[in-house]
Amino acid sequence: MELTEAAVKKIKSLIEEEKDTELKLRIFITGGGCSGFQYNFAFDKQIEQGDILYEKDEVFLVIDPQSHMYLKGSQIDYEENLEGARFVINNPNAGSTCSCGSSFSANCSHEI
């Protein structure tokens, strides 16, 4: 997993707004969305048994093992453009994505 500088900057900004330096960004996959699987983001203080933890510039990313199967090798970026502002996941495991980029179908046979 890779966090871009833009993603790190935005995550730090959001954590500062929450005034809680113990927060970590949790990324997880659920069934749904227009392409089959959906990306989800939430702040979390807990690290559960089996969670995979990534760190860059004092920003922590937490992913459960099942979601990690779909996200391994992905890049998390943050973009602001005419379409709005959002986190973008560049996922090499996605067979296809929807036009908004928030859901995908997988190249692998794992099920959620």
PDB file of N, CA, C and O in Angstrom, residues 55-104:
ATOM      1  N   GLU A  55       2.253   2.894   7.695  1.00  0.00           N
ATOM      2  CA  GLU A  55       2.536   4.223   8.231  1.00  0.00           C
ATOM      3  C   GLU A  55       3.353   5.015   7.231  1.00  0.00           C
ATOM      4  O   GLU A  55       4.252   4.487   6.576  1.00  0.00           O
ATOM      5  N   LYS A  56       2.992   6.273   7.088  1.00  0.00           N
ATOM      6  CA  LYS A  56       3.784   7.205   6.289  1.00  0.00           C
ATOM      7  C   LYS A  56       3.664   8.579   6.915  1.00  0.00           C
ATOM      8  O   LYS A  56       2.554   9.077   7.104  1.00  0.00           O
ATOM      9  N   ASP A  57       4.798   9.156   7.267  1.00  0.00           N
ATOM     10  CA  ASP A  57       4.846  10.506   7.832  1.00  0.00           C
ATOM     11  C   ASP A  57       3.868  10.682   8.992  1.00  0.00           C
ATOM     12  O   ASP A  57       3.117  11.654   9.054  1.00  0.00           O
ATOM     13  N   GLU A  58       3.846   9.702   9.887  1.00  0.00           N
ATOM     14  CA  GLU A  58       3.029   9.724  11.105  1.00  0.00           C
ATOM     15  C   GLU A  58       1.527   9.600  10.832  1.00  0.00           C
ATOM     16  O   GLU A  58       0.705   9.905  11.687  1.00  0.00           O
ATOM     17  N   VAL A  59       1.151   9.162   9.637  1.00  0.00           N
ATOM     18  CA  VAL A  59      -0.235   8.849   9.310  1.00  0.00           C
ATOM     19  C   VAL A  59      -0.329   7.329   9.237  1.00  0.00           C
ATOM     20  O   VAL A  59       0.505   6.683   8.601  1.00  0.00           O
ATOM     21  N   PHE A  60      -1.340   6.779   9.903  1.00  0.00           N
ATOM     22  CA  PHE A  60      -1.495   5.326   9.944  1.00  0.00           C
ATOM     23  C   PHE A  60      -2.731   4.904   9.162  1.00  0.00           C
ATOM     24  O   PHE A  60      -3.799   5.490   9.295  1.00  0.00           O
ATOM     25  N   LEU A  61      -2.546   3.865   8.366  1.00  0.00           N
ATOM     26  CA  LEU A  61      -3.583   3.263   7.560  1.00  0.00           C
ATOM     27  C   LEU A  61      -3.799   1.851   8.090  1.00  0.00           C
ATOM     28  O   LEU A  61      -2.845   1.098   8.260  1.00  0.00           O
ATOM     29  N   VAL A  62      -5.060   1.480   8.364  1.00  0.00           N
ATOM     30  CA  VAL A  62      -5.392   0.173   8.909  1.00  0.00           C
ATOM     31  C   VAL A  62      -6.311  -0.549   7.927  1.00  0.00           C
ATOM     32  O   VAL A  62      -7.277   0.037   7.435  1.00  0.00           O
ATOM     33  N   ILE A  63      -5.998  -1.825   7.662  1.00  0.00           N
ATOM     34  CA  ILE A  63      -6.798  -2.615   6.729  1.00  0.00           C
ATOM     35  C   ILE A  63      -6.987  -4.011   7.312  1.00  0.00           C
ATOM     36  O   ILE A  63      -6.020  -4.647   7.736  1.00  0.00           O
ATOM     37  N   ASP A  64      -8.230  -4.484   7.317  1.00  0.00           N
ATOM     38  CA  ASP A  64      -8.484  -5.844   7.790  1.00  0.00           C
ATOM     39  C   ASP A  64      -7.944  -6.835   6.752  1.00  0.00           C
ATOM     40  O   ASP A  64      -7.788  -6.495   5.581  1.00  0.00           O
ATOM     41  N   PRO A  65      -7.637  -8.078   7.181  1.00  0.00           N
ATOM     42  CA  PRO A  65      -7.002  -9.043   6.268  1.00  0.00           C
ATOM     43  C   PRO A  65      -7.813  -9.343   5.004  1.00  0.00           C
ATOM     44  O   PRO A  65      -7.242  -9.478   3.921  1.00  0.00           O
ATOM     45  N   GLN A  66      -9.124  -9.445   5.109  1.00  0.00           N
ATOM     46  CA  GLN A  66      -9.935  -9.765   3.940  1.00  0.00           C
ATOM     47  C   GLN A  66      -9.909  -8.621   2.931  1.00  0.00           C
ATOM     48  O   GLN A  66      -9.760  -8.836   1.731  1.00  0.00           O
ATOM     49  N   SER A  67     -10.044  -7.391   3.415  1.00  0.00           N
ATOM     50  CA  SER A  67      -9.974  -6.239   2.509  1.00  0.00           C
ATOM     51  C   SER A  67      -8.583  -6.102   1.903  1.00  0.00           C
ATOM     52  O   SER A  67      -8.436  -5.690   0.750  1.00  0.00           O
ATOM     53  N   HIS A  68      -7.567  -6.462   2.687  1.00  0.00           N
ATOM     54  CA  HIS A  68      -6.186  -6.351   2.214  1.00  0.00           C
ATOM     55  C   HIS A  68      -5.960  -7.197   0.964  1.00  0.00           C
ATOM     56  O   HIS A  68      -5.182  -6.820   0.081  1.00  0.00           O
ATOM     57  N   MET A  69      -6.652  -8.349   0.857  1.00  0.00           N
ATOM     58  CA  MET A  69      -6.513  -9.196  -0.337  1.00  0.00           C
ATOM     59  C   MET A  69      -6.867  -8.415  -1.596  1.00  0.00           C
ATOM     60  O   MET A  69      -6.272  -8.609  -2.643  1.00  0.00           O
ATOM     61  N   TYR A  70      -7.840  -7.525  -1.499  1.00  0.00           N
ATOM     62  CA  TYR A  70      -8.284  -6.740  -2.651  1.00  0.00           C
ATOM     63  C   TYR A  70      -7.484  -5.455  -2.835  1.00  0.00           C
ATOM     64  O   TYR A  70      -7.479  -4.890  -3.924  1.00  0.00           O
ATOM     65  N   LEU A  71      -6.862  -4.971  -1.765  1.00  0.00           N
ATOM     66  CA  LEU A  71      -6.181  -3.679  -1.806  1.00  0.00           C
ATOM     67  C   LEU A  71      -4.666  -3.773  -1.921  1.00  0.00           C
ATOM     68  O   LEU A  71      -3.997  -2.761  -2.148  1.00  0.00           O
ATOM     69  N   LYS A  72      -4.111  -4.975  -1.768  1.00  0.00           N
ATOM     70  CA  LYS A  72      -2.665  -5.145  -1.774  1.00  0.00           C
ATOM     71  C   LYS A  72      -2.069  -4.542  -3.045  1.00  0.00           C
ATOM     72  O   LYS A  72      -2.548  -4.779  -4.154  1.00  0.00           O
ATOM     73  N   GLY A  73      -1.062  -3.706  -2.868  1.00  0.00           N
ATOM     74  CA  GLY A  73      -0.398  -3.065  -3.996  1.00  0.00           C
ATOM     75  C   GLY A  73      -1.061  -1.786  -4.478  1.00  0.00           C
ATOM     76  O   GLY A  73      -0.613  -1.182  -5.449  1.00  0.00           O
ATOM     77  N   SER A  74      -2.120  -1.349  -3.806  1.00  0.00           N
ATOM     78  CA  SER A  74      -2.855  -0.153  -4.229  1.00  0.00           C
ATOM     79  C   SER A  74      -2.165   1.129  -3.783  1.00  0.00           C
ATOM     80  O   SER A  74      -1.381   1.142  -2.846  1.00  0.00           O
ATOM     81  N   GLN A  75      -2.509   2.204  -4.459  1.00  0.00           N
ATOM     82  CA  GLN A  75      -2.056   3.539  -4.097  1.00  0.00           C
ATOM     83  C   GLN A  75      -3.286   4.352  -3.689  1.00  0.00           C
ATOM     84  O   GLN A  75      -4.277   4.376  -4.409  1.00  0.00           O
ATOM     85  N   ILE A  76      -3.193   5.007  -2.525  1.00  0.00           N
ATOM     86  CA  ILE A  76      -4.255   5.874  -2.042  1.00  0.00           C
ATOM     87  C   ILE A  76      -3.826   7.309  -2.313  1.00  0.00           C
ATOM     88  O   ILE A  76      -2.780   7.751  -1.847  1.00  0.00           O
ATOM     89  N   ASP A  77      -4.648   8.028  -3.071  1.00  0.00           N
ATOM     90  CA  ASP A  77      -4.341   9.408  -3.422  1.00  0.00           C
ATOM     91  C   ASP A  77      -5.520  10.285  -3.006  1.00  0.00           C
ATOM     92  O   ASP A  77      -6.606   9.787  -2.693  1.00  0.00           O
ATOM     93  N   TYR A  78      -5.313  11.581  -3.002  1.00  0.00           N
ATOM     94  CA  TYR A  78      -6.383  12.531  -2.737  1.00  0.00           C
ATOM     95  C   TYR A  78      -6.359  13.558  -3.852  1.00  0.00           C
ATOM     96  O   TYR A  78      -5.309  14.122  -4.170  1.00  0.00           O
ATOM     97  N   GLU A  79      -7.530  13.775  -4.471  1.00  0.00           N
ATOM     98  CA  GLU A  79      -7.621  14.691  -5.588  1.00  0.00           C
ATOM     99  C   GLU A  79      -8.670  15.763  -5.335  1.00  0.00           C
ATOM    100  O   GLU A  79      -9.729  15.476  -4.777  1.00  0.00           O
ATOM    101  N   GLU A  80      -8.369  16.964  -5.777  1.00  0.00           N
ATOM    102  CA  GLU A  80      -9.343  18.056  -5.808  1.00  0.00           C
ATOM    103  C   GLU A  80      -9.343  18.582  -7.232  1.00  0.00           C
ATOM    104  O   GLU A  80      -8.316  18.980  -7.757  1.00  0.00           O
ATOM    105  N   ASN A  81     -10.531  18.535  -7.862  1.00  0.00           N
ATOM    106  CA  ASN A  81     -10.648  19.026  -9.233  1.00  0.00           C
ATOM    107  C   ASN A  81     -12.074  19.528  -9.455  1.00  0.00           C
ATOM    108  O   ASN A  81     -12.840  19.668  -8.500  1.00  0.00           O
ATOM    109  N   LEU A  82     -12.452  19.766 -10.679  1.00  0.00           N
ATOM    110  CA  LEU A  82     -13.781  20.294 -10.986  1.00  0.00           C
ATOM    111  C   LEU A  82     -14.900  19.339 -10.575  1.00  0.00           C
ATOM    112  O   LEU A  82     -16.028  19.762 -10.324  1.00  0.00           O
ATOM    113  N   GLU A  83     -14.601  18.048 -10.509  1.00  0.00           N
ATOM    114  CA  GLU A  83     -15.600  17.057 -10.110  1.00  0.00           C
ATOM    115  C   GLU A  83     -15.792  17.010  -8.591  1.00  0.00           C
ATOM    116  O   GLU A  83     -16.715  16.387  -8.107  1.00  0.00           O
ATOM    117  N   GLY A  84     -14.904  17.638  -7.851  1.00  0.00           N
ATOM    118  CA  GLY A  84     -14.987  17.632  -6.394  1.00  0.00           C
ATOM    119  C   GLY A  84     -13.690  17.154  -5.780  1.00  0.00           C
ATOM    120  O   GLY A  84     -12.668  17.047  -6.445  1.00  0.00           O
ATOM    121  N   ALA A  85     -13.755  16.846  -4.487  1.00  0.00           N
ATOM    122  CA  ALA A  85     -12.591  16.381  -3.744  1.00  0.00           C
ATOM    123  C   ALA A  85     -12.892  14.980  -3.219  1.00  0.00           C
ATOM    124  O   ALA A  85     -13.988  14.719  -2.725  1.00  0.00           O
ATOM    125  N   ARG A  86     -11.894  14.084  -3.360  1.00  0.00           N
ATOM    126  CA  ARG A  86     -12.117  12.713  -2.912  1.00  0.00           C
ATOM    127  C   ARG A  86     -10.803  11.943  -2.823  1.00  0.00           C
ATOM    128  O   ARG A  86      -9.814  12.298  -3.460  1.00  0.00           O
ATOM    129  N   PHE A  87     -10.845  10.887  -2.019  1.00  0.00           N
ATOM    130  CA  PHE A  87      -9.749   9.937  -2.013  1.00  0.00           C
ATOM    131  C   PHE A  87      -9.938   9.023  -3.215  1.00  0.00           C
ATOM    132  O   PHE A  87     -11.063   8.631  -3.546  1.00  0.00           O
ATOM    133  N   VAL A  88      -8.843   8.682  -3.865  1.00  0.00           N
ATOM    134  CA  VAL A  88      -8.867   7.826  -5.042  1.00  0.00           C
ATOM    135  C   VAL A  88      -7.955   6.636  -4.773  1.00  0.00           C
ATOM    136  O   VAL A  88      -6.831   6.806  -4.309  1.00  0.00           O
ATOM    137  N   ILE A  89      -8.460   5.444  -5.062  1.00  0.00           N
ATOM    138  CA  ILE A  89      -7.661   4.240  -4.897  1.00  0.00           C
ATOM    139  C   ILE A  89      -7.284   3.728  -6.282  1.00  0.00           C
ATOM    140  O   ILE A  89      -8.153   3.396  -7.087  1.00  0.00           O
ATOM    141  N   ASN A  90      -5.997   3.705  -6.553  1.00  0.00           N
ATOM    142  CA  ASN A  90      -5.477   3.120  -7.790  1.00  0.00           C
ATOM    143  C   ASN A  90      -5.136   1.670  -7.461  1.00  0.00           C
ATOM    144  O   ASN A  90      -4.117   1.383  -6.846  1.00  0.00           O
ATOM    145  N   ASN A  91      -6.049   0.765  -7.831  1.00  0.00           N
ATOM    146  CA  ASN A  91      -6.003  -0.621  -7.387  1.00  0.00           C
ATOM    147  C   ASN A  91      -5.644  -1.555  -8.540  1.00  0.00           C
ATOM    148  O   ASN A  91      -6.433  -1.734  -9.464  1.00  0.00           O
ATOM    149  N   PRO A  92      -4.459  -2.194  -8.477  1.00  0.00           N
ATOM    150  CA  PRO A  92      -4.069  -3.108  -9.547  1.00  0.00           C
ATOM    151  C   PRO A  92      -4.894  -4.402  -9.551  1.00  0.00           C
ATOM    152  O   PRO A  92      -4.850  -5.154 -10.521  1.00  0.00           O
ATOM    153  N   ASN A  93      -5.655  -4.662  -8.492  1.00  0.00           N
ATOM    154  CA  ASN A  93      -6.474  -5.866  -8.395  1.00  0.00           C
ATOM    155  C   ASN A  93      -7.874  -5.675  -8.965  1.00  0.00           C
ATOM    156  O   ASN A  93      -8.646  -6.628  -9.026  1.00  0.00           O
ATOM    157  N   ALA A  94      -8.214  -4.464  -9.371  1.00  0.00           N
ATOM    158  CA  ALA A  94      -9.553  -4.181  -9.884  1.00  0.00           C
ATOM    159  C   ALA A  94      -9.628  -4.552 -11.366  1.00  0.00           C
ATOM    160  O   ALA A  94      -8.818  -4.092 -12.166  1.00  0.00           O
ATOM    161  N   GLY A  95     -10.604  -5.383 -11.692  1.00  0.00           N
ATOM    162  CA  GLY A  95     -10.822  -5.732 -13.086  1.00  0.00           C
ATOM    163  C   GLY A  95     -11.462  -4.583 -13.836  1.00  0.00           C
ATOM    164  O   GLY A  95     -11.137  -4.291 -14.975  1.00  0.00           O
ATOM    165  N   SER A  96     -12.399  -3.910 -13.177  1.00  0.00           N
ATOM    166  CA  SER A  96     -13.042  -2.725 -13.736  1.00  0.00           C
ATOM    167  C   SER A  96     -13.533  -1.871 -12.584  1.00  0.00           C
ATOM    168  O   SER A  96     -13.700  -2.349 -11.471  1.00  0.00           O
ATOM    169  N   THR A  97     -13.744  -0.597 -12.854  1.00  0.00           N
ATOM    170  CA  THR A  97     -14.251   0.321 -11.834  1.00  0.00           C
ATOM    171  C   THR A  97     -15.448   1.060 -12.410  1.00  0.00           C
ATOM    172  O   THR A  97     -15.620   1.162 -13.616  1.00  0.00           O
ATOM    173  N   CYS A  98     -16.265   1.591 -11.501  1.00  0.00           N
ATOM    174  CA  CYS A  98     -17.379   2.414 -11.963  1.00  0.00           C
ATOM    175  C   CYS A  98     -16.837   3.798 -12.327  1.00  0.00           C
ATOM    176  O   CYS A  98     -15.702   4.129 -12.019  1.00  0.00           O
ATOM    177  N   SER A  99     -17.646   4.597 -12.941  1.00  0.00           N
ATOM    178  CA  SER A  99     -17.184   5.909 -13.403  1.00  0.00           C
ATOM    179  C   SER A  99     -16.804   6.834 -12.251  1.00  0.00           C
ATOM    180  O   SER A  99     -15.948   7.686 -12.409  1.00  0.00           O
ATOM    181  N   CYS A 100     -17.420   6.660 -11.078  1.00  0.00           N
ATOM    182  CA  CYS A 100     -17.085   7.536  -9.952  1.00  0.00           C
ATOM    183  C   CYS A 100     -15.865   7.034  -9.192  1.00  0.00           C
ATOM    184  O   CYS A 100     -15.317   7.749  -8.365  1.00  0.00           O
ATOM    185  N   GLY A 101     -15.429   5.788  -9.431  1.00  0.00           N
ATOM    186  CA  GLY A 101     -14.236   5.264  -8.789  1.00  0.00           C
ATOM    187  C   GLY A 101     -14.441   4.739  -7.386  1.00  0.00           C
ATOM    188  O   GLY A 101     -13.494   4.358  -6.725  1.00  0.00           O
ATOM    189  N   SER A 102     -15.687   4.705  -6.885  1.00  0.00           N
ATOM    190  CA  SER A 102     -15.907   4.254  -5.509  1.00  0.00           C
ATOM    191  C   SER A 102     -16.246   2.776  -5.422  1.00  0.00           C
ATOM    192  O   SER A 102     -16.345   2.238  -4.327  1.00  0.00           O
ATOM    193  N   SER A 103     -16.425   2.097  -6.562  1.00  0.00           N
ATOM    194  CA  SER A 103     -16.651   0.662  -6.525  1.00  0.00           C
ATOM    195  C   SER A 103     -15.881   0.009  -7.656  1.00  0.00           C
ATOM    196  O   SER A 103     -15.428   0.658  -8.603  1.00  0.00           O
ATOM    197  N   PHE A 104     -15.709  -1.327  -7.547  1.00  0.00           N
ATOM    198  CA  PHE A 104     -14.907  -2.044  -8.511  1.00  0.00           C
ATOM    199  C   PHE A 104     -15.324  -3.503  -8.574  1.00  0.00           C
ATOM    200  O   PHE A 104     -16.000  -3.998  -7.680  1.00  0.00           O
TER     201      PHE A 104
END
